Amino acid sequence: MTRKPTSVSGRRPREVVADTLRERIRTGKLRPGARLPTQRELEAEFSVGRSAVREALAALTQEGLLENVGRGASPTVAESTHHPDAPRSAGVELADRLHEAFQAEDVAVDAFSLTTETLNNALAWPVRQVMDHQLTPRSVTARVLIPSLEARLALPRLIDDPEDPKPRERLHQIQTTYVNALSNSLNSLAQFGTEVTLTVRTVPLTPTHKLYLLNGDEALIGYYQVVKNEEAAFEGEQLALYDVLGLTAKLFRSTRGPQARDEQESSFVEESQEFFDSLWTTIAVPFG
């Protein structure tokens, strides 16, 4: 669900906490069954408020990484019940696949979504690995498509007044925040010898799905679920919206080449790339 960020320069406090804990879980520093530090200890470690810690823990719980949250004791790392072929939430699946993609010499990422929030969160792990010299891509090229402010978007919109422009203006603020954060994150890799090219364009469409294409060989697609969001804030006003869930949407992965299960899966990746390229080369215009 889209929410109004609190910082234009980078990640919000809850994202810093969630990204760090998520990486500790993925790398095995926090193993299944391990108990996390207390909320007070996390506040002290990250120099953040209680609300940021709680929101971070809630996000990791939604992703299936934590359990026993809010029961008086510190939460524990969840036991993995994931089948290798089962779809996972976008926040988890995209991070893992990007980490794999960043092992290539030349990395290519194409993304079509409502905002770049999920992409920003998922990039935190491979970017950190580059900074730690554990991943060493020569170049990273990212092309991002998001809906334009001028478009008559179906979502998000006010429940009681579909014509009110405030949800679109709020969305544009969120888009700008995350695009700036994405630019800062990727461009930070330049000091580690990685050539970075990021291009963001907009299209006059309401995304009903999010699509990520990695190194031309892999497609990840997830569908936005429409929900009621009655806690959205914009310029001091509370808004009741029809909004969408993106970070927790499940991503379905397809590959082409030797790893493809069949010709249909391989063709789906090719068709997804052609879909993205068709938007990019025709009706897309620079973001700004």
Coordinates of C-alpha atoms in Angstrom, one line a residue:
M1 CA 0.0 0.0 0.0
T2 CA 1.4 3.4 -0.8
R3 CA 2.2 5.6 2.1
K4 CA 3.6 9.1 2.4
P5 CA 7.3 8.9 3.1
T6 CA 9.0 11.2 5.7
S7 CA 12.3 11.7 3.9
V8 CA 13.1 12.9 0.4
S9 CA 16.9 12.2 0.7
G10 CA 16.8 8.5 1.4
R11 CA 15.3 5.6 3.2
R12 CA 12.9 6.0 6.1
P13 CA 14.0 4.9 9.5
R14 CA 11.7 1.8 9.5
E15 CA 13.2 0.8 6.1
V16 CA 16.8 1.0 7.5
V17 CA 15.8 -1.3 10.4
A18 CA 13.9 -3.7 8.2
D19 CA 16.6 -3.9 5.5
T20 CA 19.3 -4.6 8.1
L21 CA 17.3 -7.3 9.9
R22 CA 16.3 -8.8 6.6
E23 CA 19.9 -9.1 5.5
R24 CA 20.9 -10.7 8.8
I25 CA 18.2 -13.3 8.3
R26 CA 19.1 -14.0 4.7
T27 CA 22.9 -14.3 5.5
G28 CA 22.2 -16.6 8.5
K29 CA 23.4 -14.2 11.1
L30 CA 19.9 -14.6 12.5
R31 CA 18.9 -18.3 12.1
P32 CA 15.4 -19.8 12.2
G33 CA 14.2 -19.9 15.8
A34 CA 16.6 -17.2 16.9
R35 CA 15.1 -14.4 19.1
L36 CA 15.6 -10.8 18.0
P37 CA 16.8 -8.1 20.3
T38 CA 14.1 -6.3 22.3
Q39 CA 12.4 -3.3 20.7
R40 CA 14.3 -1.1 23.2
E41 CA 17.6 -2.6 22.1
L42 CA 16.7 -2.1 18.4
E43 CA 15.8 1.5 19.1
A44 CA 19.2 2.1 20.7
E45 CA 21.1 0.2 17.9
F46 CA 19.5 2.1 15.0
S47 CA 18.8 5.4 16.9
V48 CA 15.2 5.4 15.9
G49 CA 11.8 5.7 17.6
R50 CA 9.6 2.9 18.8
S51 CA 7.2 3.4 15.9
A52 CA 9.9 2.8 13.3
V53 CA 10.9 -0.5 15.0
R54 CA 7.3 -1.7 15.2
E55 CA 6.7 -0.9 11.6
A56 CA 9.9 -2.7 10.5
L57 CA 8.9 -5.8 12.5
A58 CA 5.4 -5.7 11.1
A59 CA 6.8 -5.6 7.5
L60 CA 9.1 -8.6 8.2
T61 CA 6.2 -10.5 9.7
Q62 CA 4.1 -9.8 6.5
E63 CA 7.0 -11.2 4.5
G64 CA 7.0 -14.4 6.6
L65 CA 10.4 -13.8 8.0
L66 CA 9.3 -13.3 11.7
E67 CA 6.8 -15.0 14.0
N68 CA 5.5 -14.5 17.5
V69 CA 5.4 -10.7 17.1
G70 CA 3.5 -8.7 19.7
R71 CA 3.2 -11.4 22.3
G72 CA 5.2 -9.8 25.0
A73 CA 8.6 -11.3 24.1
S74 CA 10.9 -10.5 21.3
P75 CA 9.9 -12.0 17.9
T76 CA 11.7 -15.0 16.5
V77 CA 13.0 -15.8 13.1
A78 CA 10.4 -17.9 11.3
E79 CA 11.2 -21.5 10.2
S80 CA 11.3 -21.7 6.5
T81 CA 8.3 -23.5 5.0
H82 CA 8.8 -22.2 1.5
H83 CA 8.8 -24.6 -1.4
P84 CA 11.5 -23.6 -3.9
D85 CA 9.0 -23.2 -6.7
A86 CA 6.3 -21.4 -4.7
P87 CA 5.8 -17.6 -5.2
R88 CA 6.9 -15.3 -2.4
S89 CA 6.2 -11.7 -1.4
A90 CA 7.7 -9.1 -3.6
G91 CA 9.9 -7.7 -0.9
V92 CA 11.5 -11.1 -0.3
E93 CA 11.6 -12.6 -3.9
L94 CA 12.9 -9.5 -5.7
A95 CA 15.8 -9.0 -3.2
D96 CA 16.9 -12.6 -3.7
R97 CA 16.7 -12.5 -7.4
L98 CA 18.5 -9.1 -7.6
H99 CA 21.3 -10.5 -5.5
E100 CA 21.6 -13.3 -8.0
A101 CA 21.4 -10.9 -10.9
F102 CA 24.2 -8.7 -9.4
Q103 CA 26.6 -11.6 -9.8
A104 CA 26.7 -10.9 -13.5
E105 CA 29.4 -8.7 -14.9
D106 CA 26.8 -6.4 -16.6
V107 CA 23.5 -6.1 -14.7
A108 CA 20.3 -5.0 -16.4
V109 CA 17.1 -4.2 -14.5
D110 CA 13.8 -3.1 -16.1
A111 CA 10.9 -2.3 -13.7
F112 CA 7.3 -1.3 -14.3
S113 CA 5.3 -0.4 -11.2
L114 CA 3.3 2.2 -9.4
T115 CA 6.3 3.5 -7.4
T116 CA 9.8 2.2 -6.9
E117 CA 9.3 1.3 -3.2
T118 CA 9.7 -2.4 -3.6
L119 CA 12.7 -2.0 -6.0
N120 CA 14.4 0.4 -3.5
N121 CA 13.9 -2.1 -0.6
A122 CA 15.1 -5.0 -2.6
L123 CA 18.2 -3.3 -3.9
A124 CA 19.5 -2.6 -0.3
W125 CA 21.0 -6.1 0.0
P126 CA 22.9 -6.3 -3.3
V127 CA 24.1 -2.7 -3.0
R128 CA 25.5 -3.5 0.5
Q129 CA 27.2 -6.5 -1.0
V130 CA 28.9 -4.4 -3.6
M131 CA 30.0 -1.9 -1.0
D132 CA 31.5 -4.8 1.0
H133 CA 33.3 -6.0 -2.2
Q134 CA 31.3 -9.3 -2.1
L135 CA 29.7 -8.5 -5.5
T136 CA 31.6 -6.7 -8.2
P137 CA 29.5 -5.9 -11.3
R138 CA 31.2 -3.8 -13.9
S139 CA 28.0 -2.0 -14.8
V140 CA 24.4 -1.6 -13.7
T141 CA 21.8 -0.3 -16.1
A142 CA 18.3 0.3 -14.7
R143 CA 15.2 1.4 -16.7
V144 CA 12.1 2.3 -14.6
L145 CA 8.6 2.9 -15.8
I146 CA 6.0 4.5 -13.5
P147 CA 2.6 6.2 -14.2
S148 CA 2.6 9.9 -15.0
L149 CA 0.9 12.4 -12.8
E150 CA -1.0 13.8 -15.8
A151 CA -2.7 10.5 -16.4
R152 CA -6.3 9.9 -15.3
L153 CA -5.3 7.1 -12.9
A154 CA -7.9 4.6 -11.7
L155 CA -5.8 4.1 -8.5
P156 CA -5.2 5.4 -5.9
R157 CA -8.4 7.5 -5.6
L158 CA -10.7 8.8 -2.9
I159 CA -13.4 6.4 -1.9
D160 CA -16.1 9.1 -1.9
D161 CA -14.8 11.3 -4.7
P162 CA -12.9 9.7 -7.6
E163 CA -12.3 13.0 -9.3
D164 CA -10.4 14.6 -6.4
P165 CA -6.7 15.2 -7.4
K166 CA -5.2 14.9 -4.0
P167 CA -4.5 11.1 -4.2
R168 CA -2.6 11.7 -7.5
E169 CA -0.6 14.6 -5.9
R170 CA 0.2 12.4 -2.9
L171 CA 1.3 9.6 -5.2
H172 CA 3.6 12.0 -7.1
Q173 CA 5.3 13.0 -3.9
I174 CA 5.8 9.3 -3.0
Q175 CA 7.2 8.6 -6.5
T176 CA 9.6 11.5 -6.3
T177 CA 10.8 10.5 -2.9
Y178 CA 11.5 6.9 -4.0
V179 CA 13.0 7.9 -7.3
N180 CA 15.5 10.2 -5.5
A181 CA 16.3 7.4 -3.1
L182 CA 16.8 4.9 -5.9
S183 CA 19.1 7.3 -7.7
N184 CA 21.2 7.9 -4.5
S185 CA 21.4 4.2 -3.8
L186 CA 22.5 3.2 -7.3
N187 CA 24.9 6.1 -7.9
S188 CA 26.6 5.3 -4.6
L189 CA 28.1 2.3 -6.4
A190 CA 30.2 4.5 -8.7
Q191 CA 32.7 5.0 -5.9
F192 CA 33.3 1.2 -5.9
G193 CA 34.1 1.1 -9.6
T194 CA 30.6 0.2 -11.0
E195 CA 29.3 2.2 -13.9
V196 CA 25.7 3.1 -13.2
T197 CA 23.0 4.2 -15.7
L198 CA 19.5 4.9 -14.3
T199 CA 16.7 6.2 -16.5
V200 CA 13.2 6.8 -15.2
R201 CA 10.2 7.5 -17.5
T202 CA 6.5 7.8 -17.1
V203 CA 3.5 6.3 -19.0
P204 CA -0.2 7.4 -18.9
L205 CA -1.3 4.0 -17.6
T206 CA -2.6 2.7 -14.3
P207 CA -0.5 -0.4 -13.5
T208 CA -2.6 -3.5 -12.5
H209 CA 0.6 -5.5 -12.1
K210 CA 4.3 -4.9 -11.3
L211 CA 6.9 -6.4 -13.6
Y212 CA 10.7 -6.8 -13.1
L213 CA 13.0 -8.0 -15.8
L214 CA 16.5 -9.1 -14.8
N215 CA 19.4 -9.4 -17.2
G216 CA 17.0 -10.1 -20.0
D217 CA 16.7 -13.7 -18.8
E218 CA 14.2 -13.5 -16.0
A219 CA 10.7 -12.0 -15.5
L220 CA 9.0 -11.5 -12.1
I221 CA 5.3 -10.4 -12.2
G222 CA 2.9 -9.7 -9.4
Y223 CA -0.6 -8.4 -9.3
Y224 CA -1.7 -5.3 -7.3
Q225 CA -4.6 -6.1 -4.9
V226 CA -7.0 -3.2 -4.4
V227 CA -7.7 -2.4 -0.7
K228 CA -9.3 0.3 1.4
N229 CA -6.7 2.6 3.0
E230 CA -8.4 4.9 5.4
E231 CA -5.2 6.1 7.1
A232 CA -3.5 7.9 4.2
A233 CA -2.2 11.4 5.0
F234 CA -1.6 14.3 2.6
E235 CA -0.6 17.8 3.7
G236 CA -2.1 17.3 7.2
E237 CA -5.4 15.8 5.8
Q238 CA -6.6 12.3 6.4
L239 CA -7.7 10.6 3.2
A240 CA -9.8 7.5 2.7
L241 CA -8.6 5.8 -0.4
Y242 CA -8.9 2.9 -2.7
D243 CA -5.2 2.0 -2.7
V244 CA -3.1 -1.0 -3.8
L245 CA -0.8 -3.5 -2.1
G246 CA 2.6 -3.8 -3.7
L247 CA 5.4 -4.8 -1.3
T248 CA 3.5 -7.9 -0.1
A249 CA 2.2 -8.9 -3.5
K250 CA 3.4 -12.4 -4.6
L251 CA 5.9 -12.4 -7.5
F252 CA 5.7 -15.2 -10.0
R253 CA 9.1 -16.0 -11.6
S254 CA 9.8 -17.2 -15.1
T255 CA 13.1 -17.7 -16.9
R256 CA 14.3 -18.4 -20.3
G257 CA 17.3 -20.4 -21.6
P258 CA 18.6 -23.6 -20.1
Q259 CA 16.7 -23.0 -16.8
A260 CA 13.3 -22.6 -18.4
R261 CA 10.8 -25.4 -17.6
D262 CA 9.3 -25.3 -21.1
E263 CA 8.9 -23.2 -24.2
Q264 CA 5.9 -21.4 -22.8
E265 CA 7.9 -20.1 -19.8
S266 CA 10.7 -18.9 -22.1
S267 CA 8.2 -17.2 -24.4
F268 CA 6.6 -15.5 -21.4
V269 CA 9.9 -13.9 -20.5
E270 CA 10.4 -12.8 -24.1
E271 CA 6.9 -11.4 -24.4
S272 CA 7.3 -9.5 -21.1
Q273 CA 10.4 -7.9 -22.3
E274 CA 8.7 -6.9 -25.6
F275 CA 5.8 -5.4 -23.6
F276 CA 8.2 -3.3 -21.5
D277 CA 10.2 -2.2 -24.5
S278 CA 7.1 -1.3 -26.4
L279 CA 6.1 1.2 -23.7
W280 CA 9.6 2.5 -23.3
T281 CA 10.1 3.3 -27.0
T282 CA 6.7 4.7 -27.7
I283 CA 4.5 6.6 -25.1
A284 CA 7.0 6.8 -22.3
V285 CA 8.4 10.3 -21.4
P286 CA 11.1 11.4 -19.0
F287 CA 10.1 11.6 -15.3
G288 CA 10.2 15.0 -13.7

